[in-house]
Structure formats: C-alpha cells, structure tokens
PDB file of C-alpha atoms and ligand atoms in Angstrom:
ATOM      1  CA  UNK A   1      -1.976  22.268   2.474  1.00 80.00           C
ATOM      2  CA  UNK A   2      -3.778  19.072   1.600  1.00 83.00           C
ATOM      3  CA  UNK A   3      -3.970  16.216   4.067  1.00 86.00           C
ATOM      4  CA  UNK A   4      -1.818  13.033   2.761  1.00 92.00           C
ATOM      5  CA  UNK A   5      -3.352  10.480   0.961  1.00 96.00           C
ATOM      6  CA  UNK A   6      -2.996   6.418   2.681  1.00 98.00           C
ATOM      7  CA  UNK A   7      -2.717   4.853  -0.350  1.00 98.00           C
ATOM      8  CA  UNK A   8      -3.264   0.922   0.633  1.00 98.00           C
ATOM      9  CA  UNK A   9      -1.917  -1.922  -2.148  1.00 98.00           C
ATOM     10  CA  UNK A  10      -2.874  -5.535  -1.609  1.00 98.00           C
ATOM     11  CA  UNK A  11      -2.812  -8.320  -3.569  1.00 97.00           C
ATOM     12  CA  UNK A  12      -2.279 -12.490  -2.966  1.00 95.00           C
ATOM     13  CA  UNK A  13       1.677 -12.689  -2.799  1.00 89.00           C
ATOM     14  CA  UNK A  14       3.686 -12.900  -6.375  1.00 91.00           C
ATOM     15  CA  UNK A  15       0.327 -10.570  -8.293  1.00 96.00           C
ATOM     16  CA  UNK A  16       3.308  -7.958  -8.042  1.00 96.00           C
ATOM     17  CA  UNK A  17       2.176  -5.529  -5.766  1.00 94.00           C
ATOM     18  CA  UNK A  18       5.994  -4.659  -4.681  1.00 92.00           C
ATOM     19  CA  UNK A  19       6.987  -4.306  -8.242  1.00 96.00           C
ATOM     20  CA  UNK A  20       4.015  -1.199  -8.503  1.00 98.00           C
ATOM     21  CA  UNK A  21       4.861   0.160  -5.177  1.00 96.00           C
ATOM     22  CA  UNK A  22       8.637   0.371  -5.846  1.00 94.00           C
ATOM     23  CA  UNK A  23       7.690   2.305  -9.410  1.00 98.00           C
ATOM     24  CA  UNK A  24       5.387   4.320  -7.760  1.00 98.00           C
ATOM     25  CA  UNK A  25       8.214   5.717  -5.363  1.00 96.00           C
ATOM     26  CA  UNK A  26      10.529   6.386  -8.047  1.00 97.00           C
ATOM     27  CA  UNK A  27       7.784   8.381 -10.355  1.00 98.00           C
ATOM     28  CA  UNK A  28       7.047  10.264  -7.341  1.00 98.00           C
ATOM     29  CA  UNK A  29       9.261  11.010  -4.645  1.00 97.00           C
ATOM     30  CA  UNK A  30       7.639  12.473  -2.064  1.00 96.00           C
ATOM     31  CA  UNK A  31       5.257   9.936  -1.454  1.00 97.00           C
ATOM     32  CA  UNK A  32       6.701   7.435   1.342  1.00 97.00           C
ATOM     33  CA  UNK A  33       6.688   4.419   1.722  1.00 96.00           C
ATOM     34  CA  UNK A  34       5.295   2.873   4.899  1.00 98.00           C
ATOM     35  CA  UNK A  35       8.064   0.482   6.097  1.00 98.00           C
ATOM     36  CA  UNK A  36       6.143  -2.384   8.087  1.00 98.00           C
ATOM     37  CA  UNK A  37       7.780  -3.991  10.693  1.00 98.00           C
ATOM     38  CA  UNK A  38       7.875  -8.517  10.991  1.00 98.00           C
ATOM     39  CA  UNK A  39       9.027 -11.052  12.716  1.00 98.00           C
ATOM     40  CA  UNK A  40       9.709 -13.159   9.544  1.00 95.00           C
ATOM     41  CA  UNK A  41      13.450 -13.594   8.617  1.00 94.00           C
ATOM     42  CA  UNK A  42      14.817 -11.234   6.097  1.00 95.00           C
ATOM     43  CA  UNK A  43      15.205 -12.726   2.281  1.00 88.00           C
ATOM     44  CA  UNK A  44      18.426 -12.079   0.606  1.00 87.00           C
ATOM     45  CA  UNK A  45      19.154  -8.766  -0.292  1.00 91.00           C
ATOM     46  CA  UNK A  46      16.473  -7.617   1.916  1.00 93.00           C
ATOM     47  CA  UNK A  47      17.795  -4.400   4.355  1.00 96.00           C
ATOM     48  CA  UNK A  48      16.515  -4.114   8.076  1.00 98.00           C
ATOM     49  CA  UNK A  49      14.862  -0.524   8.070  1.00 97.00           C
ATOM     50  CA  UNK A  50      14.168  -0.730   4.189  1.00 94.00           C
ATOM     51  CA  UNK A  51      11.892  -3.579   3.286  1.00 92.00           C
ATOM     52  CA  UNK A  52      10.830  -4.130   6.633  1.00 96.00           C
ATOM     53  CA  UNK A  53      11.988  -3.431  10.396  1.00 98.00           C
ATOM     54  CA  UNK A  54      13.387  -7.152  11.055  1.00 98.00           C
ATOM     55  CA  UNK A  55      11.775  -7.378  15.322  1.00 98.00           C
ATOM     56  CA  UNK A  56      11.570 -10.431  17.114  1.00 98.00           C
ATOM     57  CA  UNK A  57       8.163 -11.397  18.256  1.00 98.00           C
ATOM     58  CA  UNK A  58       8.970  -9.851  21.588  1.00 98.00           C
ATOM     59  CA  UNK A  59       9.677  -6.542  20.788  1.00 98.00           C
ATOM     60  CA  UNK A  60       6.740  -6.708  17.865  1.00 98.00           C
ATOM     61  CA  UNK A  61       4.829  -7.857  20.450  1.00 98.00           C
ATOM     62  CA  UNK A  62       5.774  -4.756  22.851  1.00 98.00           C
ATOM     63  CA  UNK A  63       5.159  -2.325  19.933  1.00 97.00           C
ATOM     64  CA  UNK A  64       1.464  -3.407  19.882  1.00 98.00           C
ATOM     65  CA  UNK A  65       0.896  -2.972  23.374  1.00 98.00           C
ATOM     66  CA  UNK A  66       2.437   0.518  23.509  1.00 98.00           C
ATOM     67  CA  UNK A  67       0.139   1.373  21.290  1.00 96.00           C
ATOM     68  CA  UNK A  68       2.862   2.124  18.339  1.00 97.00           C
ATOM     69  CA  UNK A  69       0.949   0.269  15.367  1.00 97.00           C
ATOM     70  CA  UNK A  70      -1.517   1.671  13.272  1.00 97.00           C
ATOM     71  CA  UNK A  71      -2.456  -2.082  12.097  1.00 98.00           C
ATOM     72  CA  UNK A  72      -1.248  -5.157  12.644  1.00 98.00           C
ATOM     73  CA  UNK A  73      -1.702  -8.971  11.735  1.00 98.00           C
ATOM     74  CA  UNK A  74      -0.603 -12.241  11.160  1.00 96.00           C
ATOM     75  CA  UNK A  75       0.132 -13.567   7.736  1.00 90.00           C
ATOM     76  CA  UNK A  76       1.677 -16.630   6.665  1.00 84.00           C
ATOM     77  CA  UNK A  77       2.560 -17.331  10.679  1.00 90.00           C
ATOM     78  CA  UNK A  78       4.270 -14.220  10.960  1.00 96.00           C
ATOM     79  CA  UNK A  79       3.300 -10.613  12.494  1.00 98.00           C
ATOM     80  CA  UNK A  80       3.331  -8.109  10.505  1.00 98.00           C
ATOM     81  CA  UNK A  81       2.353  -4.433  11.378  1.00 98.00           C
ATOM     82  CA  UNK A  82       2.072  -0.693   9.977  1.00 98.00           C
ATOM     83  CA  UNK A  83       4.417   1.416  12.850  1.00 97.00           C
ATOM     84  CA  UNK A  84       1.822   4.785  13.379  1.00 96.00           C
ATOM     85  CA  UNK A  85       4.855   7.545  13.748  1.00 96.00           C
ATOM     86  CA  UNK A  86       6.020   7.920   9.916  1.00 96.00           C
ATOM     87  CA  UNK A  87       2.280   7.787   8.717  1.00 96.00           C
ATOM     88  CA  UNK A  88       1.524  10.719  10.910  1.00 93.00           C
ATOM     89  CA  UNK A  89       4.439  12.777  10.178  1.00 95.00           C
ATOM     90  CA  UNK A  90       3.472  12.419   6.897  1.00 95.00           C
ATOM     91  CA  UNK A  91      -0.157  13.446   6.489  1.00 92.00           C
ATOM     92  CA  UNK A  92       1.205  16.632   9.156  1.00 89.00           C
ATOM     93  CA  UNK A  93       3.367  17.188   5.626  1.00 92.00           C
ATOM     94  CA  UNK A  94       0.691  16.920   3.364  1.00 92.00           C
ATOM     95  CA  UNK A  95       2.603  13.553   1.312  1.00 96.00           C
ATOM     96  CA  UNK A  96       0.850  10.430   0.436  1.00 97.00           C
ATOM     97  CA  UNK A  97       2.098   7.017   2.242  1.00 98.00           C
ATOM     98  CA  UNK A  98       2.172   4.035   0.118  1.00 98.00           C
ATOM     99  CA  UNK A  99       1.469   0.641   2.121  1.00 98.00           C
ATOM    100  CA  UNK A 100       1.861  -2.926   1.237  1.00 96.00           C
ATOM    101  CA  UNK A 101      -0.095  -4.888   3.269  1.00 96.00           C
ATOM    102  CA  UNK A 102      -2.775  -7.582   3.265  1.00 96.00           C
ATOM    103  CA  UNK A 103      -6.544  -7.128   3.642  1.00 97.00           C
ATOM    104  CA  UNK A 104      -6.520  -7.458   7.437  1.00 98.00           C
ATOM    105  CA  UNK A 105      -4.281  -4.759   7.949  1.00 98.00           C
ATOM    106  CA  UNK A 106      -6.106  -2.481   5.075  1.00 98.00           C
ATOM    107  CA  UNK A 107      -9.717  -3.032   7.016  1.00 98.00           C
ATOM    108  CA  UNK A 108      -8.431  -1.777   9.992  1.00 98.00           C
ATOM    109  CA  UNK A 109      -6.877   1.846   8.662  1.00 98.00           C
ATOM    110  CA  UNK A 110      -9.904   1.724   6.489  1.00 97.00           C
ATOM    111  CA  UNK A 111     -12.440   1.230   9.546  1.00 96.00           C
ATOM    112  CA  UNK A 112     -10.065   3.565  11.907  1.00 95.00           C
ATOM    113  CA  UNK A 113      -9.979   7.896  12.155  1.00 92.00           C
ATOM    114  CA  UNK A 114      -8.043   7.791   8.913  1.00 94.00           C
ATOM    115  CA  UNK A 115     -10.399   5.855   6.986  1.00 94.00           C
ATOM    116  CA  UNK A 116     -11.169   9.031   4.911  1.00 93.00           C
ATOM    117  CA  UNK A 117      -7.735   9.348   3.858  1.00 95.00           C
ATOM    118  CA  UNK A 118      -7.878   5.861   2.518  1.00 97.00           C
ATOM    119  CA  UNK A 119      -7.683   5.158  -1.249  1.00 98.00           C
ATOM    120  CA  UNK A 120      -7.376   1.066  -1.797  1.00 98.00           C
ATOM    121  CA  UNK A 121      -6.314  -0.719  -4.039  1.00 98.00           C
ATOM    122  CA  UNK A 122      -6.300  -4.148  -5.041  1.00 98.00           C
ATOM    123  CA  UNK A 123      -3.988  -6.180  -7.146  1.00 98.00           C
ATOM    124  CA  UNK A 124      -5.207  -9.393  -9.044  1.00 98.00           C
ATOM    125  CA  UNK A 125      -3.157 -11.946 -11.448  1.00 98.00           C
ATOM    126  CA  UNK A 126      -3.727 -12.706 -14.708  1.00 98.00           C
ATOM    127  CA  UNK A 127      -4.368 -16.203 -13.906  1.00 98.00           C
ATOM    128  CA  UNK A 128      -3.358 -18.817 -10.857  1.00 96.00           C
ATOM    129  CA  UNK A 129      -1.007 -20.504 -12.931  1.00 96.00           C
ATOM    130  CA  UNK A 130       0.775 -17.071 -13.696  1.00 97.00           C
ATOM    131  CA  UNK A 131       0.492 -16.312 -10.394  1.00 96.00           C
ATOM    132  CA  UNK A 132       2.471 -18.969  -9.095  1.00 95.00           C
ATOM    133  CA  UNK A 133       5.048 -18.748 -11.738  1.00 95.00           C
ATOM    134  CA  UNK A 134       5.909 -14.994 -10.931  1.00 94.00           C
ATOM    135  CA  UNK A 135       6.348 -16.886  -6.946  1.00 92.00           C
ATOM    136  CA  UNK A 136       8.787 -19.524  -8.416  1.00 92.00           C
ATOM    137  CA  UNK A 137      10.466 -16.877 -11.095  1.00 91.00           C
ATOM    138  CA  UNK A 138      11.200 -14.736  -8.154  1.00 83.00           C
ATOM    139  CA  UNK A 139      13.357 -17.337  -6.579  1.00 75.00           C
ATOM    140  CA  UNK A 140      13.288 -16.161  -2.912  1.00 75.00           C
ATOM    141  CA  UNK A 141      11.256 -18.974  -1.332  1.00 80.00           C
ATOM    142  CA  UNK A 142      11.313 -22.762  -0.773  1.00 87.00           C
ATOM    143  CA  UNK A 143       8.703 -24.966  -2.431  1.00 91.00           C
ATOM    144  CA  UNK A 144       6.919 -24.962   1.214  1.00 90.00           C
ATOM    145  CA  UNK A 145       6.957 -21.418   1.605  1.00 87.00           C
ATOM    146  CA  UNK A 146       5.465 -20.929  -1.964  1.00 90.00           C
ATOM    147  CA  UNK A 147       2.860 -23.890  -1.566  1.00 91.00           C
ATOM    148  CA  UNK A 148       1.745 -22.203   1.394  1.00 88.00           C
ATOM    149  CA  UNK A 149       1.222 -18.501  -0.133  1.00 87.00           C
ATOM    150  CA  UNK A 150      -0.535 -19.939  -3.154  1.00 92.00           C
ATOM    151  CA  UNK A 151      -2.913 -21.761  -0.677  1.00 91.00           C
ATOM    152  CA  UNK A 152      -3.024 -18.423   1.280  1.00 91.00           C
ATOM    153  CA  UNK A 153      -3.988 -16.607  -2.648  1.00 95.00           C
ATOM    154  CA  UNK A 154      -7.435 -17.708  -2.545  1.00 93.00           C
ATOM    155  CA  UNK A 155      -8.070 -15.976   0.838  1.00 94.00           C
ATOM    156  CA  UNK A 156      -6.863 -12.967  -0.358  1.00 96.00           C
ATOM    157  CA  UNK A 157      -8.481 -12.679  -3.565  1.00 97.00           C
ATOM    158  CA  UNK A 158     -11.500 -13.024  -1.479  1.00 97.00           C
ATOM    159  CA  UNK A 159     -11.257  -9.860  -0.355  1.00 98.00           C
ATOM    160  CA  UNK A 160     -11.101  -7.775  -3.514  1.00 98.00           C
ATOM    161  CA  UNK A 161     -14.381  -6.189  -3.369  1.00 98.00           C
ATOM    162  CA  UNK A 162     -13.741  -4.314  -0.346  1.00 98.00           C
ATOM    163  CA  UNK A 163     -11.568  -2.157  -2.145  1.00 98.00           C
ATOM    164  CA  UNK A 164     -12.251   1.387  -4.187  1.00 98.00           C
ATOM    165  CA  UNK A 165     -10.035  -0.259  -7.226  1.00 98.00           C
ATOM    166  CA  UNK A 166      -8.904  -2.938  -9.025  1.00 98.00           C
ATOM    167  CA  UNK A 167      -6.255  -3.362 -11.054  1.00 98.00           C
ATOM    168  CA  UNK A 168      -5.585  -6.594 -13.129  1.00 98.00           C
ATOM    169  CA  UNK A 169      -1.814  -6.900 -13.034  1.00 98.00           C
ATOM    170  CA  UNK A 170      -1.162  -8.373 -17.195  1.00 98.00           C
ATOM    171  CA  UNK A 171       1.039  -6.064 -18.949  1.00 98.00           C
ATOM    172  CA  UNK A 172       3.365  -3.892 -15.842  1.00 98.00           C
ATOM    173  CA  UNK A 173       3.683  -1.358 -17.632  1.00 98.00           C
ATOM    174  CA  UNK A 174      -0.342  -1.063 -18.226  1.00 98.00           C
ATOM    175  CA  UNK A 175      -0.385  -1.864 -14.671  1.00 98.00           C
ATOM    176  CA  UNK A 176       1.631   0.954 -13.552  1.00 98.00           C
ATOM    177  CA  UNK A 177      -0.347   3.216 -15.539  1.00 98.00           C
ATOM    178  CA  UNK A 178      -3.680   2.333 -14.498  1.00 98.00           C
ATOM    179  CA  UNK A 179      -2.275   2.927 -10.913  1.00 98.00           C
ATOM    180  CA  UNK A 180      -0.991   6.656 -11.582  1.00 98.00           C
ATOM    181  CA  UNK A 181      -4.276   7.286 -13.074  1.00 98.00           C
ATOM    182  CA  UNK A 182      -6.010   6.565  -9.937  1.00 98.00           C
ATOM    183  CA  UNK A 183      -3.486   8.502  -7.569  1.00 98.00           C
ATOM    184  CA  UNK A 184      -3.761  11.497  -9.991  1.00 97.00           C
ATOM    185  CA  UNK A 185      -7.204  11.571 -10.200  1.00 98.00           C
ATOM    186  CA  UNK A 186      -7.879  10.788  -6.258  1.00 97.00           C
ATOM    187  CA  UNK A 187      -5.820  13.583  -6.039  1.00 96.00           C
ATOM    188  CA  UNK A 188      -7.671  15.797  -7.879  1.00 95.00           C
ATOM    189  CA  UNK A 189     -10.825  15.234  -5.482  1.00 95.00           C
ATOM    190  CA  UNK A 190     -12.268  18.822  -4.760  1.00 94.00           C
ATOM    191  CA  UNK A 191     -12.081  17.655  -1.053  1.00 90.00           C
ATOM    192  CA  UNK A 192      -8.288  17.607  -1.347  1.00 91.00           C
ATOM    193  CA  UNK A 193      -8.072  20.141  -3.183  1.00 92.00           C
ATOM    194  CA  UNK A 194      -7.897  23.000   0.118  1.00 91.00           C
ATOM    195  CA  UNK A 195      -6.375  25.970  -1.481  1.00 93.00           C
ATOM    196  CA  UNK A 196      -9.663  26.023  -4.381  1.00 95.00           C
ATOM    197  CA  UNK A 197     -11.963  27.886  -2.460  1.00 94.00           C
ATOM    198  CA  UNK A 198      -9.548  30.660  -2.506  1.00 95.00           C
ATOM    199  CA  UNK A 199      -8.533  30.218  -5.783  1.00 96.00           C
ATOM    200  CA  UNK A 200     -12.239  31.111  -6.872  1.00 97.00           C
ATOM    201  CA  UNK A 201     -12.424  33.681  -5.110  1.00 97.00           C
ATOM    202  CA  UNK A 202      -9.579  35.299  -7.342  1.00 98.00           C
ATOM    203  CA  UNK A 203     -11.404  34.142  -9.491  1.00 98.00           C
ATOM    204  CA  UNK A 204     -14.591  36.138  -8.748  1.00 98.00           C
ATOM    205  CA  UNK A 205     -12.316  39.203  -8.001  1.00 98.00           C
ATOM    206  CA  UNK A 206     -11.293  38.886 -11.872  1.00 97.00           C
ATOM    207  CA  UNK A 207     -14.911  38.529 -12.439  1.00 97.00           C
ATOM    208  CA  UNK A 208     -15.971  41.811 -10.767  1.00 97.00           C
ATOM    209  CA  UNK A 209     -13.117  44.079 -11.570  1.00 97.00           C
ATOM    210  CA  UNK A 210     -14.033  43.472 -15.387  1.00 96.00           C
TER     211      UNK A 210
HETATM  212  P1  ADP B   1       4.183  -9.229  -4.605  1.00 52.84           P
HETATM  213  O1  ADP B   1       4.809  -8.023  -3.992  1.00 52.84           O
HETATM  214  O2  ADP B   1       2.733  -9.017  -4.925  1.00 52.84           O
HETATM  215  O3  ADP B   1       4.403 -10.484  -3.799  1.00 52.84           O
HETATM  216  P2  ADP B   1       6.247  -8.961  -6.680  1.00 52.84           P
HETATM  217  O4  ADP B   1       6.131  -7.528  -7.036  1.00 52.84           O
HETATM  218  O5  ADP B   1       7.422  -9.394  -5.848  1.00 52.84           O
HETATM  219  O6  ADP B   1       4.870  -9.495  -6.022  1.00 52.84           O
HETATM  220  O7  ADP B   1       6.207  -9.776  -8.049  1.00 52.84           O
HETATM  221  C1  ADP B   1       6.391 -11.187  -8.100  1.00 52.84           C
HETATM  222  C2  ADP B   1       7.272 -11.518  -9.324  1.00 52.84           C
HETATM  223  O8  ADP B   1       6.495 -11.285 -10.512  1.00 52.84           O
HETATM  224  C3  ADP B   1       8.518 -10.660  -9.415  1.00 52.84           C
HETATM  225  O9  ADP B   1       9.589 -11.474  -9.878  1.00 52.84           O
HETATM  226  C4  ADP B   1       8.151  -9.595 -10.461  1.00 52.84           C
HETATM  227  O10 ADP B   1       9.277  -9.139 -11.173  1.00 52.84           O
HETATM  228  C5  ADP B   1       7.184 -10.368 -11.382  1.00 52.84           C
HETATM  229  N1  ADP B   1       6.158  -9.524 -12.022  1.00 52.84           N
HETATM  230  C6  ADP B   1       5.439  -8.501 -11.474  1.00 52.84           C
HETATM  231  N2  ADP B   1       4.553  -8.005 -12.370  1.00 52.84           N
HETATM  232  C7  ADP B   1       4.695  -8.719 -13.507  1.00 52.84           C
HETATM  233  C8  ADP B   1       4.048  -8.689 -14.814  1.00 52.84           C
HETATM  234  N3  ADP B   1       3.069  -7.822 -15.110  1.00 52.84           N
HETATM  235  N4  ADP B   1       4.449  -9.577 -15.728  1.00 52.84           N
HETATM  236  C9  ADP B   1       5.440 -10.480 -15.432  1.00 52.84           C
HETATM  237  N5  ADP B   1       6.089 -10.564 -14.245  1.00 52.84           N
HETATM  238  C10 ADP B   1       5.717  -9.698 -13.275  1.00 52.84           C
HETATM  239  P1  5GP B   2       6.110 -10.720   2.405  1.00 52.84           P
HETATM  240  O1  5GP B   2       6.517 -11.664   3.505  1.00 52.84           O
HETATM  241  O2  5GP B   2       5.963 -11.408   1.074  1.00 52.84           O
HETATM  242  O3  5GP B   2       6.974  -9.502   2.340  1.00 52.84           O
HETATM  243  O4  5GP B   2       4.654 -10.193   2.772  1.00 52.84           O
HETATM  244  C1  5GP B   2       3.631 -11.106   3.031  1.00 52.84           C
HETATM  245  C2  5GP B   2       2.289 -10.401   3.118  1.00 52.84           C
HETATM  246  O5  5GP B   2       2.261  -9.550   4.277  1.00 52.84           O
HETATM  247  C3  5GP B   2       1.984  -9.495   1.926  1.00 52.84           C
HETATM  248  O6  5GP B   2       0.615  -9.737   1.559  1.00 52.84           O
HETATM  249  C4  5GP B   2       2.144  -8.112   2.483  1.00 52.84           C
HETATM  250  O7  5GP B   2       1.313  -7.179   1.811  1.00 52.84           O
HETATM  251  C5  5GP B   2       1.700  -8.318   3.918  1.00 52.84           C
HETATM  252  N1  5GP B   2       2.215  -7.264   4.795  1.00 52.84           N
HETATM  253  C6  5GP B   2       3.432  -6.664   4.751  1.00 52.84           C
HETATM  254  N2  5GP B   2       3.534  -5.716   5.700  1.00 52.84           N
HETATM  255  C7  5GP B   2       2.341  -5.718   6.359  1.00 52.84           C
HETATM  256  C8  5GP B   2       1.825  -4.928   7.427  1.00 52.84           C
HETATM  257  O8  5GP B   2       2.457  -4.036   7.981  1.00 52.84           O
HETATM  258  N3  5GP B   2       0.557  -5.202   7.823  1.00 52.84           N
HETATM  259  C9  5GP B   2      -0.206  -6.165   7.230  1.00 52.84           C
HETATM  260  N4  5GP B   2      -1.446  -6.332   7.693  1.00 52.84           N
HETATM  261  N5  5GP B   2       0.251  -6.914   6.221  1.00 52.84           N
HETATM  262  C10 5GP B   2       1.503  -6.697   5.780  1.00 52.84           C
END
C-alpha cells in the first residue's frame, strides 16, 4: 500500500483555495479533508466538526500542550491548528489528506517527519483588485475583517516560492484542472508507487518464460 499523500493548499484569503479543496473532495472521495480546529467564531452556515472544530482558546490552548497538533498558528488574531490523529489514521490507510492552511502551518509539516509526504501548493489571484472582490462577493465578513485579510494578502503571497506549485487561480475550472494534474501526477511518483517492483518482476517472469 502506498503511504498518503499531505497535500498542503495555501493562498492569501478570497484567491479561492476552499472553492479547489471542496472540488477536490467531491472528484475524489477518499482523500480527507483535514478539519483544523480555531478559536475564531463560526460564519453562517459554517458546522462545528465540518469547516472547523469551533474551541475556545483554552481548550486550543490545551490541545497544543498535549501534544495533539501537528501545526499550529495564529492568523488574523486567531489560533488555528492541524489536530495530528485523522492525518495519521490516514497515511496508516494509504489516502491523501487535503489541508487548508496558511504558510506557517505548511512550513512546519513541511520541515517535520512528514515532510516527504508533503506536496504544496500555492494559490495566487488574478489580480489584488480581483482578489478583494471575490472577499466582498463572498459576503461573510465586515469591511474590518476584509480590510484586515487584504492587508494580511501581501504577507502571504510572500511566501509562494516555498512551495513545489503554483497555480494562478483565473478561470476555476482551469484552476481545478491544473490541480488534478498535479495530484495525479505526484501520484504517479515511482516512490509511491510500492507494489512496481513486484509488478516487474511479473514482468521479467513473462520475459523469461517466452
Ligand atoms: P479562500 O478559501 O481562498 O479564502 P474561497 O474559495 O472562499 O477563497 O473563494 C472566495 C470567493 O471567490 C468565493 O465567493 C468563491 O466562490 C469565489 N471564487 C473562487 N474562485 C473563483 C474564480 N476563479 N473566479 C471567480 N470567483 C471565484
Ligand atoms: P478562515 O478564517 O478564512 O477560514 O481561514 C483563515 C486562514 O487560516 C486561511 O489562510 C486558512 O488557510 C488558515 N488556516 C485554516 N486552518 C488552519 C490550520 O489548521 N493551520 C494553519 N496554520 N492555518 C490555517
């Protein structure tokens, strides 16, 4: 069985990151996603235990210490972290995990033991002023709480080059494509790839029994 991929998205907030990762889970179902716990509130519609596990900063806090997060970090004045369990359970079942998560949190499963499982990738808008108009169109946050990501955007963005791809978020549906590619092909690495030794070897047996 091959080990499970950590398949890292980032992007500044509003490039559409959560628009690719929620297509990604529905083209392929056995990857998981990699529900983050925060202490920010939850936006409407938003489900505790499906976009996020809603913790105070207490028990966040608490999780940290006990050792239970595979990342965390602070974004926007809130915590947010990458619970370890799930993520392990998964690569024991050979599926892929799909996270969401800023460039703090993607250094630090890059630069930990799992680094090697790590394919990143990052998400950049069209343009700033498309950027921020995706923020407004999606109509969740206040005029503060958007002013603040879009001065938080340049950070990110600043961080791009630490990742194995890019993809320049136009067209979604290009988008999406360009990010299958990559999964399929990543997936196609001859180190992940554990059962092809043996399948040469059948195919040497073919070979010699000509
Ligand atoms: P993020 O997760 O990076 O913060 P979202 O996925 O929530 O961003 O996208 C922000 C908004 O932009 C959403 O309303 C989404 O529908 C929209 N959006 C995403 N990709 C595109 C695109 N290629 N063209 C136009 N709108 C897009
Ligand atoms: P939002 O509040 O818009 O859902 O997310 C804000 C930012 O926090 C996004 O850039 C998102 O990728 C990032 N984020 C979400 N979960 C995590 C996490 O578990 N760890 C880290 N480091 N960042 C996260």
């Amino acid at each position: 069985m091959r080990r499970g991929l950590l398949l890292i998205l980032s992007s500044p907030s509003g490039a559409g990151k959560s628009t690719l990762a929620r297509r990604l889970m529905s083209w392929d179902r056995t990857i998981r996603f990699s529900v983050s716990a925060t202490t920010r509130q939850p936006r409407p519609g938003e489900e505790d235990g499906r976009e996020y596990y809603f913790r105070s900063r207490e028990v966040f806090e608490t999780m940290v210490k006990t050792g239970e997060m595979l990342e965390h970090a602070e974004v926007f004045g809130n915590l947010y972290g990458s619970p370890k369990g799930p993520v392990e359970a998964a690569m024991k079942e050979g599926r892929d995990t799909l996270f969401d998560i800023d460039w703090q949190g993607g250094q630090q499963i890059r630069n930990s033991s799992l680094g090697r499982d790590v394919v990143s990738i990052f998400v950049l808008p069209p343009s700033i002023a498309e950027l921020e108009s995706r923020l407004r169109g999606r109509a969740q946050d206040s005029d503060e709480v958007i002013a603040g990501r879009m001065a938080k955007s340049r950070d990110e963005i600043s961080h791009w080059a630490e990742y194995d791809y890019v993809i320049v978020n136009r067209d979604i549906d290009t988008a999406f494509n360009e990010l299958t590619t990559i999964l399929q092909a990543e997936r196609l690495k001859r180190d992940r790839q554990p059962d092809l030794s043996e399948f040469v070897r059948t195919l040497n047996t073919e070979f010699a029994s000509r």
